XYZ file of C-alpha atoms in Angstrom:
668
model
C -0.295 0.227 0.085
C 2.879 2.123 0.750
C 4.646 1.393 -1.976
C 1.879 1.989 -4.460
C 1.559 5.450 -2.393
C 5.154 6.224 -3.107
C 5.016 5.416 -6.847
C 1.986 7.962 -6.860
C 3.710 10.486 -5.243
C 6.905 10.557 -7.732
C 4.334 10.420 -10.464
C 3.019 13.710 -9.237
C 5.848 15.152 -8.345
C 7.199 14.574 -12.184
C 4.193 16.146 -13.506
C 4.179 19.581 -15.928
C 3.882 22.535 -14.159
C 0.258 22.807 -15.962
C -1.217 19.309 -15.244
C -0.295 20.263 -11.658
C -2.259 23.299 -11.659
C -5.085 21.685 -13.344
C -5.463 19.233 -11.165
C -5.607 21.658 -8.115
C -8.313 23.380 -9.800
C -10.571 20.245 -10.757
C -9.962 19.235 -6.446
C -10.873 22.825 -5.069
C -14.304 22.691 -7.548
C -15.172 19.219 -6.027
C -14.299 20.703 -2.860
C -16.276 23.772 -2.869
C -19.302 21.601 -3.923
C -18.570 19.320 -1.172
C -18.099 22.041 1.580
C -21.791 23.336 0.274
C -23.384 20.094 0.501
C -22.033 19.587 3.738
C -22.826 23.328 5.009
C -26.691 22.558 4.268
C -26.590 18.977 5.852
C -25.014 20.221 9.111
C -27.575 22.875 9.032
C -30.407 21.055 8.392
C -29.562 17.563 9.572
C -31.014 15.884 6.671
C -29.184 15.076 2.785
C -32.458 15.540 1.038
C -32.964 19.227 1.632
C -29.850 20.169 -0.384
C -30.677 19.889 -3.863
C -27.285 20.452 -5.745
C -29.487 19.145 -9.242
C -32.475 21.077 -8.238
C -33.572 24.244 -6.552
C -30.092 25.053 -5.391
C -28.062 24.467 -8.487
C -27.835 27.990 -9.473
C -25.847 27.946 -6.231
C -23.666 25.133 -6.669
C -22.897 26.563 -10.197
C -21.856 29.997 -8.741
C -20.041 28.604 -5.737
C -16.758 27.553 -7.760
C -17.168 30.346 -10.188
C -17.050 33.051 -7.129
C -14.299 30.432 -5.250
C -11.733 30.001 -8.102
C -11.082 33.525 -9.129
C -9.731 34.623 -5.785
C -7.769 31.526 -5.304
C -6.049 32.242 -8.693
C -5.908 35.774 -7.512
C -4.084 35.335 -4.309
C -1.709 32.764 -5.627
C -3.081 29.763 -4.136
C -1.439 27.545 -7.591
C 1.834 29.683 -7.335
C 2.802 28.062 -3.732
C 4.841 24.881 -4.531
C 3.114 21.757 -2.491
C 6.200 20.315 -0.556
C 7.306 24.093 0.539
C 3.506 24.993 1.632
C 4.104 27.503 4.772
C 2.117 29.851 6.834
C 2.168 32.088 4.073
C 0.129 29.999 1.686
C -1.946 28.744 4.746
C -2.769 32.794 4.887
C -3.663 33.274 1.264
C -6.087 29.888 1.664
C -7.721 32.029 4.771
C -8.021 35.331 2.756
C -9.334 33.550 -0.341
C -12.171 31.284 1.400
C -13.163 34.196 3.345
C -13.669 36.546 0.362
C -15.295 33.403 -1.685
C -17.898 33.052 1.278
C -18.455 37.049 1.660
C -19.226 36.627 -2.435
C -21.663 34.109 -1.904
C -23.333 35.661 0.800
C -23.715 38.473 -1.091
C -25.071 36.643 -4.144
C -27.667 34.752 -2.321
C -28.822 38.054 -0.419
C -29.126 39.463 -4.070
C -30.813 36.380 -5.585
C -34.347 36.974 -3.970
C -36.067 34.890 -6.928
C -34.132 32.213 -5.615
C -36.614 28.549 -5.894
C -35.375 26.970 -2.681
C -34.804 28.548 0.301
C -31.186 29.440 2.133
C -30.478 29.558 5.331
C -27.911 32.228 6.497
C -26.397 30.132 8.794
C -25.256 28.011 5.802
C -23.001 30.590 4.575
C -20.681 30.442 7.911
C -20.682 26.626 8.102
C -19.662 26.812 4.224
C -16.976 29.130 5.080
C -15.264 26.938 8.174
C -15.683 23.767 5.845
C -14.044 25.073 3.259
C -11.126 26.519 5.053
C -10.798 22.685 6.632
C -11.301 20.796 3.248
C -9.218 23.219 0.987
C -6.822 24.102 3.870
C -6.524 20.693 5.465
C -6.165 18.894 2.199
C -2.958 20.816 1.209
C -1.514 19.962 4.526
C -2.047 16.562 4.416
C -0.577 16.585 0.353
C 2.681 18.550 2.064
C 3.271 15.707 4.260
C 2.737 13.273 1.476
C 4.633 14.819 -0.959
C 7.971 15.323 1.737
C 7.099 11.360 2.706
C 5.927 12.424 6.278
C 2.276 10.914 6.435
C 0.597 11.501 9.840
C 3.120 13.115 11.619
C 6.828 13.946 10.552
C 8.268 11.207 11.874
C 5.979 8.280 11.659
C 6.642 7.370 8.116
C 10.141 6.514 8.781
C 8.999 4.634 11.582
C 6.464 2.731 9.839
C 8.394 1.804 6.470
C 11.980 2.317 7.626
C 12.454 4.011 4.034
C 14.807 6.316 5.847
C 16.459 3.648 8.057
C 19.974 4.440 6.476
C 19.807 7.831 7.043
C 22.473 9.061 9.539
C 20.201 10.815 12.683
C 20.601 13.912 13.742
C 19.721 16.197 16.619
C 19.937 20.129 15.801
C 20.945 22.042 18.797
C 18.485 25.361 18.444
C 15.432 25.157 18.283
C 14.836 28.635 16.582
C 13.756 29.841 13.420
C 17.236 28.749 11.863
C 16.857 25.031 13.660
C 13.320 24.555 11.942
C 14.692 25.539 8.406
C 17.191 23.237 9.116
C 14.492 20.539 9.739
C 12.907 21.359 7.039
C 15.489 21.305 4.519
C 16.871 17.929 5.874
C 13.494 16.157 5.438
C 13.216 17.800 1.943
C 16.686 16.930 0.861
C 16.513 12.953 2.462
C 20.269 13.165 3.538
C 20.103 13.094 6.809
C 16.999 12.200 9.330
C 16.268 14.875 12.288
C 15.339 13.148 15.257
C 15.475 15.550 18.132
C 15.816 19.536 19.120
C 18.522 20.347 21.727
C 17.874 24.230 23.122
C 19.046 26.111 26.235
C 15.630 27.689 26.930
C 14.248 25.850 29.904
C 10.537 26.847 28.351
C 10.932 24.489 25.597
C 12.287 21.583 27.217
C 10.148 18.095 27.103
C 8.087 20.259 24.155
C 7.558 19.162 20.901
C 8.559 21.219 18.188
C 7.796 20.176 14.189
C 7.487 16.698 15.439
C 10.629 16.564 17.101
C 11.135 16.492 21.092
C 12.949 19.210 22.854
C 16.057 18.100 25.186
C 18.227 20.284 27.673
C 21.996 20.537 27.006
C 22.288 18.546 30.551
C 20.495 15.451 28.879
C 22.150 15.053 25.791
C 23.179 11.784 26.713
C 19.668 10.531 27.325
C 18.757 12.157 24.089
C 21.368 10.053 22.413
C 19.940 6.479 23.708
C 16.378 7.764 22.984
C 17.164 8.021 19.567
C 20.366 6.978 18.342
C 21.900 10.243 17.144
C 25.214 9.913 15.732
C 25.308 13.844 14.822
C 24.604 16.916 16.289
C 24.139 19.937 13.755
C 24.490 23.585 15.545
C 21.420 25.924 14.221
C 22.371 28.765 16.290
C 23.767 31.431 13.901
C 23.067 34.730 16.034
C 25.212 33.093 19.385
C 28.238 34.419 20.049
C 31.306 33.069 19.396
C 32.082 32.722 23.378
C 28.780 30.711 23.900
C 29.661 28.552 20.412
C 32.947 27.694 22.627
C 30.907 26.577 25.664
C 28.481 24.839 24.087
C 31.484 22.940 21.859
C 33.511 22.375 24.904
C 30.316 20.592 26.605
C 29.606 18.455 23.277
C 33.183 16.974 22.993
C 32.367 14.261 25.912
C 29.920 12.926 23.646
C 29.997 10.579 21.089
C 28.686 12.811 18.729
C 30.047 14.363 15.025
C 29.281 18.189 15.679
C 28.905 20.049 12.577
C 26.907 23.656 12.150
C 24.812 25.772 9.858
C 26.123 28.982 8.225
C 25.534 32.205 9.914
C 23.010 34.784 9.097
C 25.256 37.342 7.123
C 26.386 34.261 4.822
C 22.474 33.321 4.450
C 21.480 36.946 3.799
C 24.361 37.425 1.170
C 23.136 34.539 -0.682
C 27.125 32.896 -0.740
C 25.413 29.562 1.392
C 22.074 27.908 1.899
C 20.252 26.991 5.341
C 20.973 23.270 4.395
C 24.639 23.951 3.675
C 25.880 21.853 6.780
C 29.692 22.434 7.454
C 32.247 21.466 9.840
C 32.395 23.275 12.876
C 34.410 26.886 12.087
C 37.617 26.559 14.044
C 37.088 30.123 15.028
C 34.278 28.667 17.494
C 36.780 26.866 19.430
C 39.043 29.778 19.833
C 35.735 31.638 21.497
C 36.372 35.208 20.691
C 34.234 37.633 19.384
C 35.360 40.224 16.936
C 35.778 43.935 18.062
C 33.362 46.110 15.714
C 35.460 48.363 13.637
C 36.082 51.864 14.137
C 34.571 53.127 10.770
C 36.986 56.086 10.178
C 40.092 54.272 10.266
C 38.812 51.771 8.143
C 38.009 54.970 5.371
C 40.828 57.058 6.163
C 43.274 56.072 3.485
C 40.736 54.153 1.389
C 37.554 56.089 0.611
C 37.728 57.881 -2.723
C 41.544 57.299 -3.167
C 43.382 54.715 -5.394
C 44.504 51.717 -3.404
C 46.822 49.585 -4.652
C 47.298 45.775 -3.019
C 50.133 43.443 -3.622
C 49.700 40.005 -3.320
C 45.926 40.522 -4.192
C 45.239 37.104 -4.829
C 46.656 35.581 -1.472
C 44.834 34.720 1.389
C 44.987 37.891 3.269
C 45.599 39.939 0.106
C 42.372 38.943 -1.439
C 40.712 39.602 1.926
C 41.849 43.077 2.194
C 40.520 43.734 -1.497
C 37.148 42.605 -0.089
C 37.122 44.916 2.809
C 38.605 47.831 0.673
C 35.853 47.480 -1.713
C 33.614 48.328 1.127
C 35.169 51.513 1.784
C 34.371 52.605 -1.526
C 37.719 53.625 -3.201
C 38.175 55.423 -6.286
C 40.533 52.525 -7.898
C 41.539 49.417 -6.780
C 44.685 48.173 -8.322
C 44.990 44.362 -7.447
C 48.787 43.366 -8.186
C 49.670 39.525 -7.952
C 52.016 37.260 -9.899
C 49.446 34.204 -10.126
C 47.199 34.533 -13.221
C 44.617 32.172 -11.814
C 44.132 33.679 -8.434
C 44.107 37.182 -9.820
C 41.393 36.294 -12.308
C 39.552 34.625 -9.363
C 39.404 37.349 -6.959
C 39.004 39.816 -10.014
C 35.687 37.876 -10.837
C 34.272 37.439 -7.487
C 34.573 41.470 -6.768
C 33.208 42.201 -10.340
C 30.378 40.516 -9.252
C 29.918 42.469 -5.804
C 30.254 45.531 -7.743
C 27.513 44.843 -9.965
C 25.423 43.346 -7.533
C 25.953 46.670 -5.096
C 26.369 48.923 -7.502
C 29.443 50.060 -6.666
C 31.343 53.245 -8.226
C 34.952 51.443 -7.736
C 37.351 50.867 -10.694
C 38.864 47.433 -10.354
C 42.436 47.057 -12.502
C 43.947 43.450 -12.093
C 47.283 43.739 -12.955
C 49.841 40.762 -13.410
C 53.307 41.579 -12.109
C 55.966 40.544 -9.600
C 57.463 42.645 -6.676
C 60.530 41.605 -8.027
C 60.620 43.543 -10.886
C 60.678 47.630 -9.411
C 60.116 49.329 -13.077
C 57.038 47.399 -13.394
C 56.162 48.571 -9.735
C 56.853 52.151 -10.393
C 55.139 52.307 -13.757
C 52.238 50.916 -12.311
C 52.100 53.514 -9.611
C 52.841 56.710 -11.573
C 50.239 55.556 -13.718
C 47.635 55.881 -11.493
C 48.925 58.127 -9.003
C 48.497 55.511 -6.259
C 47.461 57.167 -2.844
C 47.826 53.813 -0.364
C 49.725 50.427 -0.697
C 48.779 47.724 1.125
C 52.031 45.086 0.765
C 50.735 41.576 1.536
C 52.721 39.796 -1.143
C 55.401 37.485 0.432
C 56.544 33.725 0.975
C 55.008 32.855 4.247
C 55.441 28.920 4.526
C 57.935 28.257 7.199
C 59.725 24.950 5.709
C 59.316 25.886 1.941
C 61.024 28.816 2.489
C 63.794 27.124 4.379
C 64.157 25.002 1.689
C 64.141 27.886 -1.369
C 66.658 30.330 0.824
C 67.560 32.444 -2.239
C 63.811 33.217 -3.227
C 62.728 33.595 0.073
C 65.265 36.571 0.205
C 64.509 37.777 -2.997
C 60.718 37.813 -2.505
C 60.545 38.745 1.231
C 63.295 41.208 1.337
C 64.174 42.571 -2.273
C 60.400 42.726 -3.125
C 59.335 44.457 -0.269
C 62.741 46.817 -1.052
C 61.234 47.425 -4.478
C 58.035 48.073 -3.382
C 58.527 51.199 -0.777
C 61.339 52.597 -3.178
C 58.639 52.973 -5.896
C 56.577 53.994 -3.366
C 59.059 56.962 -2.621
C 59.520 57.905 -5.958
C 56.059 57.680 -6.871
C 54.769 60.026 -4.092
C 52.820 57.531 -2.403
C 51.146 58.768 0.837
C 50.667 55.441 2.554
C 52.391 52.463 2.678
C 51.219 49.284 5.203
C 53.176 45.971 5.459
C 51.282 42.875 6.186
C 54.353 41.126 8.681
C 53.996 38.699 11.199
C 54.791 37.081 14.396
C 57.740 35.010 12.951
C 59.593 38.231 12.372
C 60.415 38.021 16.540
C 63.460 36.557 17.382
C 63.325 34.278 14.586
C 64.980 30.564 13.935
C 63.872 30.391 10.340
C 64.772 32.587 7.050
C 61.120 33.251 6.608
C 60.601 35.169 9.858
C 64.037 36.628 9.334
C 63.381 37.841 5.999
C 60.215 39.610 7.256
C 61.820 41.484 9.993
C 64.390 42.417 7.530
C 61.494 43.842 5.396
C 60.334 45.806 8.657
C 63.599 47.525 9.222
C 63.613 48.621 5.420
C 60.329 50.248 6.018
C 61.459 51.869 9.354
C 64.906 53.114 8.079
C 63.151 54.590 5.078
C 60.567 56.450 7.287
C 63.618 58.182 9.067
C 65.003 59.757 5.821
C 63.540 62.736 4.295
C 64.956 62.488 1.489
C 67.084 59.072 0.941
C 69.420 57.885 -1.353
C 67.829 54.807 -2.627
C 69.580 51.216 -3.051
C 71.618 50.667 -5.932
C 70.877 54.581 -7.279
C 74.227 56.401 -6.477
C 73.956 60.228 -5.424
C 70.169 60.374 -6.551
C 67.904 61.562 -3.766
C 64.469 61.611 -3.557
C 61.899 63.340 -1.512
C 60.328 60.923 0.919
C 56.449 61.923 1.809
C 55.399 58.143 2.253
C 54.251 57.326 5.767
C 55.345 53.834 6.124
C 53.520 51.432 9.153
C 54.212 47.966 9.998
C 51.358 45.756 10.962
C 52.270 42.547 12.798
C 50.082 39.375 13.456
C 50.063 35.768 13.780
C 48.808 32.731 12.019
C 45.246 32.879 10.308
C 42.987 30.407 9.733
C 42.089 28.987 6.582
C 45.191 30.829 4.691
C 46.826 28.713 2.246
C 49.086 26.332 4.273
C 46.853 26.296 7.029
C 47.153 23.434 9.791
C 43.369 23.121 10.429
C 42.206 21.903 6.649
C 44.935 19.179 6.745
C 43.741 18.242 10.201
C 40.214 17.881 8.825
C 41.286 16.014 6.039
C 43.389 13.407 7.906
C 40.713 12.794 10.161
C 38.002 12.167 7.214
C 40.890 9.714 6.183
C 40.879 7.773 9.213
C 43.980 9.286 10.666
C 46.595 9.513 12.053
C 46.465 13.131 13.131
C 50.038 14.774 12.560
C 51.689 17.361 14.865
C 54.662 18.653 14.772
C 55.529 18.448 18.698
C 53.300 17.992 21.780
C 54.083 21.309 23.031
C 53.939 23.553 20.221
C 51.140 26.672 20.350
C 50.112 29.332 17.869
C 48.465 32.362 17.824
C 45.617 32.101 15.835
C 43.192 34.692 14.288
C 40.524 34.867 11.489
C 41.553 36.411 7.726
C 38.786 38.883 8.173
C 39.320 40.077 11.435
C 43.123 40.567 10.453
C 42.461 42.153 7.239
C 40.094 44.685 8.856
C 42.885 45.524 11.862
C 45.591 45.822 9.310
C 43.518 48.606 7.171
C 42.933 50.145 10.751
C 46.299 50.149 11.932
C 47.482 51.125 8.725
C 45.487 54.665 9.232
C 47.273 55.307 12.549
C 50.981 55.475 12.066
C 52.972 58.346 11.967
C 55.721 56.976 10.291
C 57.918 53.879 10.848
C 55.200 52.494 13.219
C 55.214 49.108 13.863
C 51.867 47.587 15.504
C 50.813 44.602 17.077
C 47.438 42.780 17.040
C 45.935 41.531 19.625
C 45.966 37.475 18.956
C 44.173 36.670 22.280
C 46.018 33.681 23.861
C 47.985 30.974 22.260
C 46.531 27.755 21.218
C 48.135 24.476 21.413
C 48.046 22.423 18.170
C 48.133 18.891 20.241
C 44.683 20.160 22.091
C 43.385 21.872 19.038
C 43.826 18.217 16.969
C 42.566 16.428 20.101
C 39.030 18.708 19.792
C 38.591 18.334 16.218
C 39.021 14.561 16.513
C 36.330 14.492 19.484
C 33.931 17.140 17.713
C 34.190 14.490 14.479
C 32.138 11.948 16.739
C 35.772 9.845 17.038
C 37.951 9.293 20.276
C 41.777 9.787 20.282
C 43.861 6.869 19.888
C 46.313 6.495 23.003
C 48.120 4.839 25.467
C 44.895 5.215 27.793
C 42.408 4.440 25.056
C 44.315 1.731 22.642
C 40.871 0.990 20.670
C 40.288 4.903 19.712
C 39.353 5.920 16.384
C 42.160 8.163 15.213
C 45.612 8.566 16.592
C 47.746 11.497 17.147
C 51.583 11.098 15.818
C 54.297 13.634 16.478
C 56.774 14.073 13.552
C 59.117 16.592 15.358
C 59.944 20.185 14.481
C 59.821 21.005 10.654
C 62.904 22.944 9.568
C 63.270 26.259 10.910
C 59.753 25.687 13.157
C 59.765 27.329 16.748
C 57.947 25.958 19.661
C 56.550 29.398 20.761
C 55.722 32.201 18.562
C 55.981 35.524 20.027
C 54.457 39.260 19.104
C 57.261 41.644 20.319
C 60.593 42.181 20.656
C 60.941 44.227 23.627
C 58.193 44.741 25.978
C 57.575 48.565 25.476
C 54.169 48.536 24.120
C 51.714 51.321 24.124
C 47.942 51.662 23.464
C 46.385 53.303 20.319
C 42.593 54.360 19.720
C 41.619 50.474 18.933
C 41.566 48.328 21.839
C 43.200 44.984 19.833
C 45.891 47.149 18.165
C 48.940 47.928 20.298
C 52.368 49.987 18.852
C 55.549 48.675 19.230
C 58.942 50.403 19.656
C 61.205 48.446 18.141
C 65.035 48.628 17.634
C 65.721 49.930 13.889
C 69.149 50.522 11.592
C 70.609 53.801 9.365
C 69.350 53.307 5.993
C 72.772 53.650 4.857
C 73.775 50.841 7.209
C 71.304 49.279 5.891
C 71.747 49.510 2.323
C 75.526 48.016 2.865
C 74.017 45.039 4.651
C 71.618 44.474 2.039
C 74.533 44.540 -0.782
C 76.114 41.989 0.862
C 72.822 39.902 1.498
C 72.114 40.067 -2.376
C 75.762 39.128 -3.212
C 75.898 36.130 -1.431
C 72.236 35.033 -2.837
C 73.504 35.537 -6.297
C 76.338 33.268 -4.977
C 74.520 30.756 -3.219
C 76.640 31.322 -0.175
C 73.981 30.156 2.096
C 76.264 30.232 5.156
C 77.153 33.754 4.714
C 73.309 34.353 3.866
C 72.683 33.248 7.701
C 75.627 35.236 9.003
C 74.378 38.376 7.523
C 70.652 38.055 8.468
C 72.070 37.278 11.803
C 73.902 40.718 11.849
C 70.671 42.615 10.877
C 67.864 40.890 12.528
C 68.362 41.177 16.900
C 67.428 37.341 18.076
C 67.794 35.490 14.655
C 68.932 31.925 15.735
C 69.093 29.825 13.162
C 68.453 26.284 14.154
C 69.814 22.989 12.198
C 71.928 22.670 9.284
C 71.276 24.400 6.078
C 68.134 22.661 4.078
C 67.945 24.520 0.977
C 67.851 21.942 -1.896
C 70.493 23.948 -4.147
C 72.925 23.670 -1.290
C 72.251 20.159 0.199
C 72.420 18.947 -4.006
C 76.014 20.688 -4.644
C 77.106 19.422 -1.300
C 76.318 15.527 -2.479
C 78.266 16.407 -5.979
C 80.882 17.533 -4.046
C 81.399 14.378 -1.846
């Protein structure tokens, strides 16, 4: 029986839209006649008093002619049965009420009716029409969704959803209810319960699902067999989400979440786009609202240039710069695909939001100083955000020359071009790895900072490799230093998720290794604001919160995937954590400050650091020697020169540059 009903359901769903509407109209006409006949029967108590083919034929003829136009006009036949909701129900109430009113007026005007029509019959007709027409649509909605009698009963009776993963929804609000409806339609997961913090909802039933409190999750698991929890709490603060995630860790449940309201509103995602837990929720820190004046000071109605515009930080800088409405945004990037991707995204956004900003995607390398100068002079650039850099520590450690040429010489080229072109503001995106570095990447980023510090103290510097030619310097140089950003290229979090999905092991370099983390949007926003505050040569440090132990982070991700950690205490656990040892150049702990002398700024999450610096002439001499050592592939000398320039640089281990190692093999 139920199998036949399922076949019929599939056949009806596949019908053309026109045929579906004709069927609805035919059914509604039959229901109008039935409601009218029942109205007579209920009022008079005898079926013989109603004469649909006799004295009341005129009434039975006019009833659908009055009703159907109202049904059409109010959109009853535009509503999709599977998505039938409150709005469609209100349309039925309005349509039925208007049709009943029109019918009563017709009865009143037709004074020569052959048979008597009781006045109360119209009222009976009204509520019977509501019951039949509205009720049938509600029943059909459940039928087309596969939910007969109650939202959960069909699966209990037939087992057609027995193979679907049972999930509980944390949050019985609007987002939770929308998610339940989406899951029932999609048939990917089977919702079995709600969990909510509101005590007024405990032990209540919403959408056919029982609501449990957070204290009774264990009981919920026993009662329903849930294997996964979906967080449908998009408006909750990160601090509260962290508390919830920490509480859920003790249960063998895979925890995932639905997107936030901003993503839903922008159309980026749908309510049923399930995603892994946002690692930012584990950090539990809510972003501080930006100071609008600081965001716009160096951007609004100006020509802005972003180097490394296709990278993780550079692309987010472009997104946020667009919001402040610059006159022109120059996106400077050496990777063609990355440049194409961010350009396409921002073009669509400009069209969607009707922005007046002109986008200019430029392919080029920061190693080409002439190209940089040509671009800056052609567009008369006002502000530069320099995000182009090699940042992967082990990769740069294995490719020393490229790290020096890109991070040091690339920054030097960009800064000198800015001075020559008369750029007003120059902001360097730096890193916490520049503080007492143990690797080439960190030391080269510190040298980049030193270049800007030295230039900022020169009113008319004689540029590097430009003998006796002085340039008036009106550029305000600032540097912004922060830690790891979540979701950036090479980030550890996506790798952990991939390893968990593959069944493990999860690899961590050292049990005590810690890192600072921040979301990409927050970092980019703070970079823009910090760049607006500098006086020249300032090093700004972002408040990164508390450092996070990577091993503990890996454990949390395993637990929130509904799995257990395999260890000596739990030899039968699901996923093992393996410690692979520190990679070349990697530190156990990262720092944000070289010294202890910091001062507050007008933004609560941005501090100003007073760091040591070198004179421009001294630094130029060191840079010349460094460049010569790189040209000669003399990597011991490169290390020595970096140690002389960068305070606290203590390289660990042997030189692991690929070219250097290969040449040593050839000499042996």
